[in-house]
PDB file of C-alpha atoms in Angstrom:
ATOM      1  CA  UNK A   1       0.000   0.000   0.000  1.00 61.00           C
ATOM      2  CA  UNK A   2       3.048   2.280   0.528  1.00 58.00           C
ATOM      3  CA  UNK A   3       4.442   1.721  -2.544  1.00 60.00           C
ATOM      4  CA  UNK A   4       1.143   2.728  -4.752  1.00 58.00           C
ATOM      5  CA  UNK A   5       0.924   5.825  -2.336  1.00 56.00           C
ATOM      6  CA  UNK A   6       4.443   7.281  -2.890  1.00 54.00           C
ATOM      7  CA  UNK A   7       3.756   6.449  -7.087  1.00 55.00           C
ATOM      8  CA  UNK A   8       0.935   8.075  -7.233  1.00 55.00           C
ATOM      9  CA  UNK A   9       2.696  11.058  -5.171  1.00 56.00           C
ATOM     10  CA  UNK A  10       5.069  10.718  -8.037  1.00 54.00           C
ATOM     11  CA  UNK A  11       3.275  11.257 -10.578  1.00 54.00           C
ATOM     12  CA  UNK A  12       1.376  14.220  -9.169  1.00 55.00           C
ATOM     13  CA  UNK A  13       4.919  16.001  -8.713  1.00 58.00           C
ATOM     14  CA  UNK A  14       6.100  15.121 -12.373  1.00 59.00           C
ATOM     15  CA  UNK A  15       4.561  14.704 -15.182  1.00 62.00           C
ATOM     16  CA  UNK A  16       0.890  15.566 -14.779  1.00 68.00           C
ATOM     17  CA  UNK A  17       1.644  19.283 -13.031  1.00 76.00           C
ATOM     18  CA  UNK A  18      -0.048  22.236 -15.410  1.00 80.00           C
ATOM     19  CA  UNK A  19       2.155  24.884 -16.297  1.00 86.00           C
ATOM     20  CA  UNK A  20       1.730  28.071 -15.527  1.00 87.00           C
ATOM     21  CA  UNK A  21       0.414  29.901 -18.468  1.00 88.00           C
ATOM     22  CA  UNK A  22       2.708  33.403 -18.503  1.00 88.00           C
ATOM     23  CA  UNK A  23       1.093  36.710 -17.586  1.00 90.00           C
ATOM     24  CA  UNK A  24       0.895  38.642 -21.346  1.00 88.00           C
ATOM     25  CA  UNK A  25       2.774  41.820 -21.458  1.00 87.00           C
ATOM     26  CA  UNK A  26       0.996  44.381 -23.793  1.00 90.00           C
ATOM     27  CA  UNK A  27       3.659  46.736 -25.247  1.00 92.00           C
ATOM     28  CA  UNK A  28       3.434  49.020 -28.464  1.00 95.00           C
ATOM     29  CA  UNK A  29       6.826  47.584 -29.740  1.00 94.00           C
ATOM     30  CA  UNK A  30       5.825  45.850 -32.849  1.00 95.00           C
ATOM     31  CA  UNK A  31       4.161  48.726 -33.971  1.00 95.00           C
ATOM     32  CA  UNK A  32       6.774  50.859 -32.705  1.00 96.00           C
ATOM     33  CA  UNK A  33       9.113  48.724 -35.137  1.00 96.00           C
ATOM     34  CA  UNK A  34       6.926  48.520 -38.323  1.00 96.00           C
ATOM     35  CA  UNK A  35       6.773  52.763 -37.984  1.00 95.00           C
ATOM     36  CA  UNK A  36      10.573  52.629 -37.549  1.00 96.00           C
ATOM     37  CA  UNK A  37      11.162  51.003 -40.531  1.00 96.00           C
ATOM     38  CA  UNK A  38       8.534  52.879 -42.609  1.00 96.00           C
ATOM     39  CA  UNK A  39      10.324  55.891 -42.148  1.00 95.00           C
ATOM     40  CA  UNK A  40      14.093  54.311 -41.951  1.00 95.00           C
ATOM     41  CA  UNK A  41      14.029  51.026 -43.381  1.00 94.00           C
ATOM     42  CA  UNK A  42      17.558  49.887 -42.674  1.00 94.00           C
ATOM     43  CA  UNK A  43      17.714  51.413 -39.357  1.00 94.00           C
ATOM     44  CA  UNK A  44      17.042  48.655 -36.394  1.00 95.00           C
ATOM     45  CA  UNK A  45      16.561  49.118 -32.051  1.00 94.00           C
ATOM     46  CA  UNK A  46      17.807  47.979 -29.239  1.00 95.00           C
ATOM     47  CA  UNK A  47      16.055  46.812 -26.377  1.00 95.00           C
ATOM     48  CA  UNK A  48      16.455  49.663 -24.143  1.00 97.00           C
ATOM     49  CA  UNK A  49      15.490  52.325 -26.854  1.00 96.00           C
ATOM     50  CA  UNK A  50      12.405  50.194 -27.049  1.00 95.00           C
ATOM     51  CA  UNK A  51      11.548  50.138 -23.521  1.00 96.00           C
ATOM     52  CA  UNK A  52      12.155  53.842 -23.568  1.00 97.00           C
ATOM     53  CA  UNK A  53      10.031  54.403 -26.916  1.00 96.00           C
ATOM     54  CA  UNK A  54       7.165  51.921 -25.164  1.00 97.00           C
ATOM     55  CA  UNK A  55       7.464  54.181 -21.974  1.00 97.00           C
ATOM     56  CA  UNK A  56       6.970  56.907 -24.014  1.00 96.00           C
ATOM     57  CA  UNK A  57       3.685  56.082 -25.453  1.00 96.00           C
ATOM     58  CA  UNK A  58       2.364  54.944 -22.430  1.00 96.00           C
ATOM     59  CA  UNK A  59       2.373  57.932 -20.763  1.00 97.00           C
ATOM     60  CA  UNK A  60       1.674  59.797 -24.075  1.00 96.00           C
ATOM     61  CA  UNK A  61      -1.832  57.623 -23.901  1.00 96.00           C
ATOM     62  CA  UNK A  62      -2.555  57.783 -20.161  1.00 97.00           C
ATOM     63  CA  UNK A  63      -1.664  62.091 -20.306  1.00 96.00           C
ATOM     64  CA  UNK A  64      -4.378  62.192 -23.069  1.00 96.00           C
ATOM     65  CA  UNK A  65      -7.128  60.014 -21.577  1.00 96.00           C
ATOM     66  CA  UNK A  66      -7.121  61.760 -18.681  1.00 96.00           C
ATOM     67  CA  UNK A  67      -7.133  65.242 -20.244  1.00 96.00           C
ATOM     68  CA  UNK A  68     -10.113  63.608 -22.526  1.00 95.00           C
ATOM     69  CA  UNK A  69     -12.014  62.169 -19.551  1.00 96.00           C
ATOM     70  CA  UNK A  70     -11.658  66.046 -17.915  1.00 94.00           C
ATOM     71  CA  UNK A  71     -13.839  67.241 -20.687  1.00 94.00           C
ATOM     72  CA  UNK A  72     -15.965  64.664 -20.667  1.00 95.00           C
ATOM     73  CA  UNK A  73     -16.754  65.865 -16.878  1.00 94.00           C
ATOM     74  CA  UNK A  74     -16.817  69.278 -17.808  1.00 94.00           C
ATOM     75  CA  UNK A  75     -19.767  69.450 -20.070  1.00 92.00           C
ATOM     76  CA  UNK A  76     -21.573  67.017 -17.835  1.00 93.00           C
ATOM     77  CA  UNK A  77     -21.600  64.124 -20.201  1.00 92.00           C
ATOM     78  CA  UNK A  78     -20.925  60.143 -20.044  1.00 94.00           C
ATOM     79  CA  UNK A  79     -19.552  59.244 -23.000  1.00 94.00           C
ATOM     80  CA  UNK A  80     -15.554  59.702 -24.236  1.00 93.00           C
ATOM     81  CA  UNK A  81     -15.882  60.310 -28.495  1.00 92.00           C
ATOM     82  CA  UNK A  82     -13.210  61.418 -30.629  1.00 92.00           C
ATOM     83  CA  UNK A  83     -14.470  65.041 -30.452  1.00 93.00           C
ATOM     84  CA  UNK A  84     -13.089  64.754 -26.414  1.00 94.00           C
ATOM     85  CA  UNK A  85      -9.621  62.946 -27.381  1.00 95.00           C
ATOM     86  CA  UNK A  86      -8.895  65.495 -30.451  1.00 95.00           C
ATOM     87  CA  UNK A  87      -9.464  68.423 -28.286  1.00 95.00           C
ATOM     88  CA  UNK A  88      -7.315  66.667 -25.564  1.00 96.00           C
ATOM     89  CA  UNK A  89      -4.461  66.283 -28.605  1.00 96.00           C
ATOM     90  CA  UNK A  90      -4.827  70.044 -29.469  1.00 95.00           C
ATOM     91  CA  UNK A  91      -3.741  70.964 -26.058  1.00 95.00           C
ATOM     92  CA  UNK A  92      -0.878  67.811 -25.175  1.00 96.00           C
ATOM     93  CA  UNK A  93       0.904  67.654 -28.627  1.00 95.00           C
ATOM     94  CA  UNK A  94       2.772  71.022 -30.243  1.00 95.00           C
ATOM     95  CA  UNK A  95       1.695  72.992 -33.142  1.00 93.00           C
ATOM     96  CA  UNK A  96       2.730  70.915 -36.234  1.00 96.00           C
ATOM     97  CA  UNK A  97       2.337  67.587 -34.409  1.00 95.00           C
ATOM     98  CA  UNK A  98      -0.841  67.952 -33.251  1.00 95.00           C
ATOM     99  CA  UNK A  99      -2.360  69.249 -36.413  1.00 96.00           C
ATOM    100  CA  UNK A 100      -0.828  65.697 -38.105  1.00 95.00           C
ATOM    101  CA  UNK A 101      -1.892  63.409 -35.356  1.00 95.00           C
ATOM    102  CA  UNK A 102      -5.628  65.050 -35.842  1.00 96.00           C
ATOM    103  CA  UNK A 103      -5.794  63.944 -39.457  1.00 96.00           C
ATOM    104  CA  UNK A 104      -4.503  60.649 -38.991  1.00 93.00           C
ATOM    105  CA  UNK A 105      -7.069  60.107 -35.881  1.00 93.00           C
ATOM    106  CA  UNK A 106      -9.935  61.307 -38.272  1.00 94.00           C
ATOM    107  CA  UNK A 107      -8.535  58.596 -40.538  1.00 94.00           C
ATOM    108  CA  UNK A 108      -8.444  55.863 -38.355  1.00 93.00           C
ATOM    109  CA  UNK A 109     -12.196  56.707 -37.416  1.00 92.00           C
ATOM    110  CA  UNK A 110     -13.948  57.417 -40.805  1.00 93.00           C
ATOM    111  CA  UNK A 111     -11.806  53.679 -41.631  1.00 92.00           C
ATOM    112  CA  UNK A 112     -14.298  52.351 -38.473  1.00 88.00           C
ATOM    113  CA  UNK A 113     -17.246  54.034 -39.084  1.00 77.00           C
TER     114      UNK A 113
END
């Protein structure tokens, strides 16, 4: 009886243990990448630039959303549109840069709706 307990004890520890399925990581890197090489195509990036660039638009997205969300509360409505987030981009980004990030957001949307 001793023996089938300790092989069966054996088995648990082994072979039929699940792995652990690895948190997922979101980052903007591959999209980082394919603009990198749209604009210099032989040019590649290290790790650490990425992390940086990734940082980067993180905080780029978070500074918006919560500049968006304040106008949202301001005119006492419940709903976050584009009209919120492109008026939020007209006051983060600077002059040339936001006018260019405007158009291509008006892109992306009329490609949605």
């Amino acid at each position: 009886q001793t023996a089938t307990k300790s092989a069966k004890k054996g088995a648990k520890k082994g072979g039929d243990r699940k792995q652990r399925r690895r948190t997922r990581h979101e980052t903007f890197s591959i999209y980082i990448y394919k603009v990198l090489k749209q604009v210099h195509n032989d040019t590649g990036i290290s790790k650490k630039s990425m992390a940086i660039m990734n940082s980067f638009i993180n905080d780029t997205f978070e500074k918006i959303a919560l500049e968006a969300s304040k106008f949202v509360r301001y005119n006492k409505k419940h709903t976050l549109s584009a009209r919120e987030v492109q008026s939020a981009v007209r006051l983060l980004l600077p002059g040339e840069l936001a006018k260019h990030a405007i158009i291509e957001g008006a892109k992306a949307v009329n490609k949605i709706a």
